[in-house]
Amino acid sequence: MVLPEDPKYALKKVEEIREMVDNDLGFQQAPLMCSSRIKTLLFISNDKKVVGCLIAEHIQWGYRVIEDKVPDVNSEKEKVIFERQKAWCCSTSPEPAVCGISRIWVFSMMRRRKIASRMIECLRSNFIYGSYLSKEEIAFSDPTPDGKLFATQYCGTGQFLVYNFINGQKNS
Ligand code: COA
C-alpha cells in the first residue's frame, strides 16, 4: 500500500502506474483526485511486476445501482454478454459510504485469478486503521462493464454502491 506521505519515488511510481491504468480504462483526462487522501494498493507478482492496482479515496456518499431485469437467456455466457452491453442506472438518493474505489485494474493476462478480490479484501482491512470495512461501506467509481460484473459478484448483489459518475466530476 502506498500512502500520500510515502517517499517521492514511491508516489512517482504510483503516478506512472495510474497513467497506464487510465490509458487502459480509456480515460481521456483523468478526474483530479485529492492526492493527500488517496491510498493505492499494488499487487506485485512473484517476478516483481505490478499486475494489479487499486486506488481508493475517502467518500461520504454512494448511490445504489438499479438492477435491470435480465432477459430469459439460456446460458451464463449469454447473461454476461447482456450485462456487458447494457448501461447502468443508479438511484438519486445518496446513502452513507466510507471508501470509494476510484480505479481497480488487473493486468489482462492475470484476470479471473481473484487478484481484484484480494486487493479489495486488503483494502477493507487497511483503509481505516483498526477497522474492517463492510461491503456496504464501499462504492465503485463509474464502473466499466468488467467492473460491474466483478462488483456484482464481489458484493453479492447487482445493487452495489457507485459514485463519481456525473461527467467525471466528484459528486460525493
Ligand atoms: N466477466 C464476468 N465476471 C467477472 C469478470 C468478467 N470480466 N471479472 C470478474 N468477474 C467476477 C467473476 O465471478 C469472478 O470469479 P470467477 O473468476 O471465479 O468466476 C469474480 O468476479 C472475481 O473476479 P477476480 O478474479 O477477483 O477479478 P480480476 O482479478 O479478474 O479483476 C477487474 C477484475 C474488473 C479489475 C479486471 O477485469 C480489470 O482490470 N478490468 C479492466 C479494468 C476495469 O474495467 N476495471 C474496473 C473499473 S470499475
Coordinates of N, CA and C and ligand atoms in Angstrom, one line a residue:
M1 N 0.9 -1.2 0.0 CA 0.0 0.0 0.0 C 0.9 1.2 0.0
V2 N 0.6 2.2 -0.9 CA 1.3 3.4 -1.0 C 0.4 4.5 -0.4
L3 N 1.0 5.3 0.5 CA 0.2 6.4 1.1 C 0.7 7.7 0.7
P4 N -0.1 8.8 0.8 CA 0.3 10.1 0.3 C 1.6 10.6 1.0
E5 N 1.9 10.1 2.2 CA 3.1 10.6 2.9 C 4.4 9.8 2.6
D6 N 4.2 8.8 1.7 CA 5.4 7.9 1.4 C 6.4 8.7 0.6
P7 N 7.6 8.1 0.5 CA 8.7 8.8 -0.3 C 8.3 9.2 -1.7
K8 N 8.9 10.2 -2.2 CA 8.6 10.7 -3.5 C 8.7 9.7 -4.6
Y9 N 9.7 8.8 -4.5 CA 10.0 7.8 -5.6 C 8.8 6.9 -5.7
A10 N 8.2 6.6 -4.5 CA 7.0 5.6 -4.5 C 5.8 6.3 -5.1
L11 N 5.6 7.6 -4.8 CA 4.5 8.4 -5.3 C 4.6 8.5 -6.8
K12 N 5.9 8.7 -7.3 CA 6.1 8.9 -8.7 C 5.8 7.6 -9.4
K13 N 6.2 6.5 -8.8 CA 5.9 5.2 -9.5 C 4.3 5.0 -9.5
V14 N 3.7 5.3 -8.5 CA 2.2 5.2 -8.4 C 1.6 6.1 -9.5
E15 N 2.1 7.3 -9.7 CA 1.6 8.2 -10.7 C 1.7 7.5 -12.1
E16 N 2.9 6.9 -12.4 CA 3.2 6.3 -13.7 C 2.2 5.1 -13.9
I17 N 2.0 4.4 -12.8 CA 1.0 3.2 -12.9 C -0.4 3.7 -13.2
R18 N -0.8 4.8 -12.5 CA -2.1 5.4 -12.6 C -2.3 5.8 -14.1
E19 N -1.3 6.4 -14.7 CA -1.4 6.9 -16.1 C -1.7 5.7 -17.0
M20 N -0.9 4.6 -16.7 CA -1.0 3.4 -17.6 C -2.4 2.8 -17.4
V21 N -2.9 2.8 -16.2 CA -4.2 2.2 -15.9 C -5.3 3.1 -16.6
D22 N -5.2 4.4 -16.5 CA -6.1 5.3 -17.1 C -6.2 5.1 -18.6
N23 N -5.0 4.9 -19.2 CA -5.0 4.6 -20.6 C -5.8 3.4 -21.0
D24 N -5.5 2.3 -20.1 CA -6.2 1.0 -20.4 C -7.7 1.2 -20.2
L25 N -8.1 2.0 -19.2 CA -9.5 2.2 -18.9 C -10.2 3.2 -20.0
G26 N -9.3 3.8 -20.8 CA -9.8 4.7 -21.8 C -10.2 6.1 -21.2
F27 N -9.6 6.4 -20.1 CA -9.9 7.8 -19.5 C -9.1 8.8 -20.3
Q28 N -9.8 9.7 -20.9 CA -9.1 10.8 -21.7 C -8.3 11.7 -20.8
Q29 N -9.1 12.2 -19.9 CA -8.5 13.2 -18.9 C -8.9 12.7 -17.5
A30 N -8.0 12.2 -16.8 CA -8.3 11.7 -15.5 C -8.9 12.7 -14.6
P31 N -10.0 12.4 -13.9 CA -10.5 13.4 -13.0 C -9.5 13.6 -11.8
L32 N -9.4 14.8 -11.4 CA -8.5 15.1 -10.3 C -8.9 14.5 -9.0
M33 N -8.0 14.0 -8.3 CA -8.3 13.4 -7.0 C -7.5 14.2 -6.0
C34 N -8.0 14.3 -4.8 CA -7.3 15.0 -3.8 C -6.2 14.0 -3.3
S35 N -4.9 14.2 -3.8 CA -3.9 13.2 -3.6 C -3.5 13.0 -2.1
S36 N -3.9 13.9 -1.3 CA -3.5 13.7 0.1 C -4.4 12.7 0.8
R37 N -5.5 12.3 0.2 CA -6.5 11.4 0.8 C -6.6 10.1 0.1
I38 N -5.7 9.8 -0.8 CA -5.9 8.5 -1.5 C -4.9 7.5 -1.0
K39 N -5.3 6.2 -1.2 CA -4.5 5.1 -0.8 C -4.4 4.2 -2.0
T40 N -3.2 3.8 -2.4 CA -3.0 3.0 -3.6 C -2.5 1.6 -3.2
L41 N -3.2 0.6 -3.6 CA -2.7 -0.8 -3.4 C -2.1 -1.3 -4.7
L42 N -0.9 -1.9 -4.6 CA -0.4 -2.5 -5.8 C -0.2 -4.0 -5.5
F43 N -0.6 -4.8 -6.5 CA -0.4 -6.3 -6.4 C 0.8 -6.6 -7.2
I44 N 1.8 -7.2 -6.5 CA 3.1 -7.5 -7.1 C 3.2 -9.0 -7.4
S45 N 3.6 -9.3 -8.6 CA 3.7 -10.8 -8.9 C 5.0 -11.3 -8.3
N46 N 5.1 -12.7 -8.4 CA 6.4 -13.3 -7.9 C 7.6 -12.8 -8.6
D47 N 7.4 -12.5 -9.9 CA 8.5 -12.0 -10.7 C 8.6 -10.5 -10.6
K48 N 8.0 -9.9 -9.6 CA 8.2 -8.5 -9.2 C 7.6 -7.5 -10.2
K49 N 6.5 -7.9 -10.8 CA 5.8 -7.0 -11.8 C 4.5 -6.5 -11.1
V50 N 4.2 -5.3 -11.4 CA 2.9 -4.8 -10.9 C 1.8 -5.3 -11.8
V51 N 1.0 -6.2 -11.2 CA -0.1 -6.8 -12.1 C -1.5 -6.4 -11.6
G52 N -1.5 -5.6 -10.5 CA -2.8 -5.1 -10.1 C -2.7 -3.8 -9.4
C53 N -3.7 -3.0 -9.5 CA -3.7 -1.6 -8.9 C -5.1 -1.3 -8.4
L54 N -5.2 -0.7 -7.2 CA -6.4 -0.3 -6.7 C -6.2 1.1 -6.1
I55 N -7.0 2.1 -6.5 CA -6.8 3.4 -5.9 C -8.1 3.7 -5.2
A56 N -8.0 4.0 -3.9 CA -9.2 4.3 -3.1 C -9.1 5.7 -2.4
E57 N -10.3 6.2 -2.2 CA -10.3 7.6 -1.6 C -11.5 7.6 -0.6
H58 N -11.4 8.6 0.2 CA -12.5 8.8 1.2 C -13.7 9.4 0.5
I59 N -14.9 8.9 0.8 CA -16.1 9.5 0.3 C -17.1 9.5 1.4
Q60 N -18.2 10.2 1.1 CA -19.2 10.3 2.1 C -20.5 9.6 1.7
W61 N -20.7 9.6 0.4 CA -22.0 9.1 -0.2 C -21.8 8.2 -1.3
G62 N -22.7 7.3 -1.5 CA -22.7 6.4 -2.7 C -24.2 6.4 -3.1
Y63 N -24.4 5.8 -4.3 CA -25.7 5.7 -4.9 C -25.9 4.3 -5.4
R64 N -27.1 3.7 -5.0 CA -27.3 2.3 -5.3 C -27.6 2.1 -6.8
V65 N -26.9 1.1 -7.4 CA -27.3 0.7 -8.8 C -28.7 0.1 -8.8
I66 N -29.4 0.5 -9.8 CA -30.7 -0.1 -10.0 C -30.6 -1.2 -11.0
E67 N -30.9 -2.4 -10.6 CA -30.7 -3.6 -11.4 C -31.8 -3.7 -12.5
D68 N -31.4 -3.9 -13.7 CA -32.3 -4.2 -14.8 C -32.7 -5.7 -14.7
K69 N -33.9 -5.9 -15.2 CA -34.3 -7.4 -15.3 C -33.5 -8.0 -16.4
V70 N -32.8 -9.1 -16.1 CA -32.1 -9.8 -17.2 C -33.1 -10.6 -18.0
P71 N -33.0 -10.5 -19.3 CA -34.0 -11.3 -20.1 C -33.7 -12.8 -20.0
D72 N -34.7 -13.6 -20.3 CA -34.6 -15.0 -20.1 C -33.5 -15.5 -21.1
V73 N -32.4 -15.9 -20.6 CA -31.3 -16.4 -21.5 C -30.9 -17.8 -21.1
N74 N -30.4 -18.5 -22.0 CA -30.1 -19.9 -21.7 C -28.8 -20.2 -20.9
S75 N -27.8 -19.4 -21.2 CA -26.5 -19.8 -20.6 C -26.0 -18.6 -19.8
E76 N -25.0 -18.9 -19.0 CA -24.3 -17.9 -18.2 C -23.6 -17.0 -19.2
K77 N -23.1 -17.5 -20.3 CA -22.3 -16.7 -21.3 C -23.2 -15.6 -21.9
E78 N -24.5 -16.0 -22.2 CA -25.4 -15.0 -22.8 C -25.7 -13.9 -21.7
K79 N -25.8 -14.3 -20.5 CA -26.1 -13.4 -19.4 C -24.9 -12.3 -19.3
V80 N -23.7 -12.8 -19.4 CA -22.5 -11.9 -19.4 C -22.6 -11.0 -20.6
I81 N -22.9 -11.5 -21.8 CA -23.0 -10.7 -23.0 C -24.0 -9.5 -22.8
F82 N -25.2 -9.9 -22.2 CA -26.2 -8.9 -21.9 C -25.7 -7.9 -20.9
E83 N -25.1 -8.4 -19.9 CA -24.6 -7.5 -18.8 C -23.6 -6.5 -19.4
R84 N -22.7 -7.0 -20.3 CA -21.7 -6.1 -20.8 C -22.2 -5.0 -21.7
Q85 N -23.4 -5.3 -22.4 CA -23.9 -4.3 -23.4 C -24.7 -3.2 -22.7
K86 N -25.3 -3.6 -21.6 CA -26.3 -2.6 -21.1 C -25.7 -1.5 -20.3
A87 N -26.3 -0.3 -20.3 CA -25.8 0.8 -19.5 C -26.3 0.5 -18.0
W88 N -25.7 1.2 -17.1 CA -26.3 1.0 -15.7 C -26.9 2.3 -15.3
C89 N -27.9 2.2 -14.4 CA -28.6 3.3 -13.8 C -28.5 3.2 -12.3
C90 N -28.5 4.4 -11.6 CA -28.5 4.3 -10.2 C -29.5 5.2 -9.6
S91 N -29.7 5.0 -8.3 CA -30.7 5.8 -7.6 C -30.1 7.2 -7.4
T92 N -31.0 8.2 -7.2 CA -30.5 9.6 -7.0 C -30.5 9.9 -5.4
S93 N -30.9 8.9 -4.6 CA -30.8 9.1 -3.2 C -29.4 8.7 -2.6
P94 N -28.7 9.6 -2.0 CA -27.4 9.3 -1.5 C -27.5 8.4 -0.3
E95 N -26.6 7.5 -0.2 CA -26.5 6.6 1.1 C -25.1 6.8 1.6
P96 N -25.0 6.7 2.9 CA -23.6 6.9 3.5 C -22.7 5.8 3.0
A97 N -21.4 6.3 2.7 CA -20.4 5.3 2.3 C -19.1 5.9 2.9
V98 N -18.1 5.1 2.9 CA -16.8 5.4 3.5 C -15.6 5.4 2.5
C99 N -15.6 4.4 1.7 CA -14.4 4.2 0.8 C -14.9 4.1 -0.6
G100 N -14.3 5.0 -1.5 CA -14.6 4.9 -2.9 C -13.4 4.3 -3.7
I101 N -13.8 3.3 -4.5 CA -12.8 2.7 -5.3 C -12.7 3.5 -6.6
S102 N -11.7 4.3 -6.7 CA -11.6 5.2 -7.9 C -11.1 4.4 -9.1
R103 N -10.2 3.5 -8.9 CA -9.7 2.7 -10.0 C -9.4 1.3 -9.5
I104 N -9.8 0.3 -10.2 CA -9.3 -1.1 -9.9 C -9.0 -1.7 -11.2
W105 N -7.8 -2.3 -11.3 CA -7.3 -2.8 -12.6 C -6.4 -4.0 -12.3
V106 N -6.5 -5.0 -13.2 CA -5.6 -6.2 -13.1 C -5.1 -6.4 -14.6
F107 N -3.8 -6.7 -14.7 CA -3.2 -7.0 -16.0 C -4.0 -8.1 -16.7
S108 N -4.2 -7.8 -18.0 CA -5.2 -8.6 -18.7 C -4.9 -10.2 -18.6
M109 N -3.6 -10.5 -18.7 CA -3.3 -12.0 -18.7 C -3.5 -12.6 -17.3
M110 N -3.7 -11.8 -16.3 CA -3.8 -12.3 -14.9 C -5.2 -12.2 -14.4
R111 N -6.1 -11.9 -15.2 CA -7.5 -11.7 -14.7 C -8.2 -13.0 -14.4
R112 N -9.2 -13.0 -13.6 CA -10.0 -14.1 -13.2 C -9.2 -15.1 -12.3
R113 N -8.2 -14.5 -11.5 CA -7.5 -15.3 -10.6 C -7.6 -14.7 -9.2
K114 N -8.7 -14.0 -9.0 CA -9.0 -13.4 -7.7 C -8.1 -12.3 -7.2
I115 N -7.3 -11.7 -8.2 CA -6.4 -10.6 -7.7 C -7.2 -9.4 -7.3
A116 N -8.2 -9.0 -8.0 CA -9.0 -7.9 -7.7 C -9.7 -8.1 -6.3
S117 N -10.2 -9.3 -6.2 CA -10.9 -9.7 -4.9 C -9.9 -9.6 -3.7
R118 N -8.7 -10.0 -3.9 CA -7.7 -10.0 -2.8 C -7.3 -8.6 -2.5
M119 N -7.2 -7.7 -3.6 CA -6.9 -6.3 -3.3 C -8.0 -5.6 -2.5
I120 N -9.2 -6.0 -2.8 CA -10.3 -5.3 -2.0 C -10.3 -5.8 -0.6
E121 N -10.1 -7.1 -0.4 CA -10.0 -7.6 1.0 C -8.9 -6.9 1.7
C122 N -7.8 -6.7 1.1 CA -6.7 -6.0 1.7 C -7.1 -4.5 2.0
L123 N -7.8 -3.9 1.1 CA -8.3 -2.5 1.3 C -9.2 -2.5 2.5
R124 N -10.1 -3.4 2.6 CA -11.1 -3.4 3.6 C -10.4 -3.4 5.0
S125 N -9.3 -4.2 5.1 CA -8.7 -4.3 6.4 C -7.7 -3.1 6.7
N126 N -7.3 -2.4 5.6 CA -6.3 -1.4 5.8 C -6.7 0.1 5.6
F127 N -7.9 0.3 5.1 CA -8.3 1.6 4.7 C -8.4 2.5 5.9
I128 N -9.1 2.0 7.0 CA -9.2 2.7 8.2 C -8.5 1.9 9.3
Y129 N -7.6 2.5 10.0 CA -6.8 1.8 11.0 C -7.7 1.2 12.0
G130 N -7.5 -0.1 12.3 CA -8.3 -0.8 13.3 C -9.7 -1.2 13.0
S131 N -10.1 -0.9 11.7 CA -11.5 -1.4 11.4 C -11.5 -2.1 10.1
Y132 N -12.5 -3.0 9.9 CA -12.6 -3.8 8.7 C -13.9 -3.3 8.0
L133 N -13.7 -2.7 6.9 CA -14.9 -2.1 6.2 C -15.9 -3.2 5.7
S134 N -17.2 -2.9 5.8 CA -18.1 -3.8 5.3 C -18.3 -3.5 3.8
K135 N -18.8 -4.5 3.1 CA -19.0 -4.3 1.6 C -20.0 -3.1 1.4
E136 N -20.9 -2.9 2.3 CA -21.9 -1.8 2.2 C -21.2 -0.4 2.3
E137 N -20.0 -0.3 2.8 CA -19.3 1.0 3.0 C -18.5 1.3 1.8
I138 N -18.4 0.5 0.8 CA -17.6 0.7 -0.3 C -18.4 1.0 -1.6
A139 N -17.9 2.0 -2.3 CA -18.6 2.3 -3.6 C -17.6 2.3 -4.7
F140 N -18.1 2.0 -5.9 CA -17.2 2.0 -7.1 C -17.5 3.2 -8.0
S141 N -16.4 3.8 -8.5 CA -16.5 4.9 -9.3 C -16.9 4.5 -10.7
D142 N -18.0 5.0 -11.2 CA -18.4 4.8 -12.6 C -17.9 3.5 -13.2
P143 N -18.5 2.4 -12.8 CA -17.9 1.1 -13.2 C -18.0 0.8 -14.7
T144 N -16.9 0.2 -15.2 CA -16.9 -0.3 -16.6 C -17.7 -1.6 -16.6
P145 N -18.0 -2.2 -17.8 CA -18.7 -3.5 -17.8 C -18.0 -4.6 -17.0
D146 N -16.6 -4.6 -17.2 CA -15.9 -5.6 -16.3 C -16.1 -5.3 -14.9
G147 N -16.0 -4.0 -14.5 CA -16.1 -3.6 -13.1 C -17.5 -3.9 -12.6
K148 N -18.5 -3.8 -13.4 CA -19.8 -4.1 -12.9 C -20.0 -5.6 -12.7
L149 N -19.5 -6.4 -13.6 CA -19.6 -7.9 -13.4 C -18.8 -8.3 -12.1
F150 N -17.6 -7.7 -12.0 CA -16.8 -8.0 -10.8 C -17.5 -7.6 -9.5
A151 N -18.0 -6.3 -9.5 CA -18.6 -5.8 -8.3 C -19.8 -6.5 -7.9
T152 N -20.6 -6.9 -8.9 CA -21.8 -7.7 -8.6 C -21.5 -9.0 -7.9
Q153 N -20.4 -9.7 -8.4 CA -20.0 -10.9 -7.8 C -19.4 -10.7 -6.4
Y154 N -18.6 -9.7 -6.3 CA -17.9 -9.4 -5.1 C -18.9 -9.0 -4.0
C155 N -19.8 -8.1 -4.3 CA -20.7 -7.6 -3.3 C -21.9 -8.6 -3.1
G156 N -22.0 -9.5 -4.0 CA -23.1 -10.5 -3.8 C -24.4 -9.9 -4.2
T157 N -24.4 -8.8 -4.9 CA -25.7 -8.2 -5.4 C -25.3 -7.2 -6.6
G158 N -26.3 -7.1 -7.5 CA -26.1 -6.1 -8.6 C -26.4 -4.7 -8.1
Q159 N -26.9 -4.6 -6.8 CA -27.3 -3.3 -6.3 C -26.2 -2.7 -5.4
F160 N -25.0 -2.7 -5.9 CA -23.9 -2.2 -5.1 C -23.9 -0.6 -5.2
L161 N -23.0 0.0 -4.5 CA -23.0 1.5 -4.5 C -22.0 2.0 -5.5
V162 N -22.4 3.1 -6.2 CA -21.5 3.8 -7.1 C -21.4 5.3 -6.7
Y163 N -20.4 5.9 -7.3 CA -20.2 7.4 -7.0 C -19.4 8.0 -8.2
N164 N -19.4 9.3 -8.1 CA -18.4 10.0 -9.1 C -18.8 9.8 -10.5
F165 N -20.1 9.8 -10.9 CA -20.4 9.4 -12.2 C -20.9 10.6 -13.1
I166 N -21.0 11.8 -12.6 CA -21.5 12.9 -13.4 C -20.4 13.6 -14.1
N167 N -20.2 13.4 -15.4 CA -19.1 14.0 -16.2 C -17.8 13.8 -15.5
G168 N -17.6 12.7 -14.8 CA -16.3 12.5 -14.2 C -16.0 13.5 -13.0
Q169 N -17.0 14.3 -12.7 CA -16.8 15.2 -11.5 C -17.1 14.5 -10.2
K170 N -16.5 15.0 -9.2 CA -16.8 14.4 -7.9 C -18.2 14.7 -7.5
N171 N -18.9 13.8 -6.9 CA -20.2 14.0 -6.5 C -20.4 13.4 -5.1
S172 N -19.4 13.4 -4.4 CA -19.5 12.7 -3.1 C -19.0 13.6 -2.0
Ligands
COA1 N1 -16.7 -11.1 -16.6 C1 -17.5 -11.8 -15.8 N2 -17.3 -12.0 -14.4 C2 -16.3 -11.4 -13.9 C3 -15.3 -10.6 -14.7 C4 -15.6 -10.5 -16.1 N3 -14.8 -9.8 -16.9 N4 -14.3 -10.2 -13.9 C5 -14.6 -10.6 -12.6 N5 -15.8 -11.4 -12.6 C6 -16.5 -12.0 -11.5 C7 -16.3 -13.5 -11.6 O1 -17.4 -14.1 -11.0 C8 -15.1 -13.7 -10.8 O2 -15.0 -15.0 -10.2 P1 -14.7 -16.3 -11.1 O3 -13.4 -16.0 -11.9 O4 -14.4 -17.4 -10.1 O5 -15.9 -16.5 -11.9 C9 -15.2 -12.7 -9.7 O6 -15.8 -11.6 -10.3 C10 -13.9 -12.3 -9.0 O7 -13.0 -11.8 -10.0 P2 -11.4 -11.5 -9.8 O8 -10.7 -12.7 -10.3 O9 -11.2 -11.2 -8.3 O10 -11.3 -10.2 -10.7 P3 -10.0 -9.9 -11.6 O11 -8.7 -10.0 -10.8 O12 -10.1 -10.6 -12.9 O13 -10.2 -8.3 -11.8 C11 -11.2 -6.4 -12.9 C12 -11.5 -7.8 -12.2 C13 -12.5 -5.7 -13.2 C14 -10.4 -5.5 -12.0 C15 -10.4 -6.7 -14.3 O14 -11.3 -7.4 -15.2 C16 -9.9 -5.5 -15.0 O15 -8.8 -5.0 -14.6 N6 -10.6 -5.0 -16.0 C17 -10.1 -3.8 -16.7 C18 -10.2 -2.6 -15.9 C19 -11.6 -2.3 -15.4 O16 -12.5 -2.3 -16.2 N7 -11.7 -2.0 -14.1 C20 -12.9 -1.8 -13.5 C21 -13.1 -0.3 -13.2 S1 -14.7 -0.1 -12.3

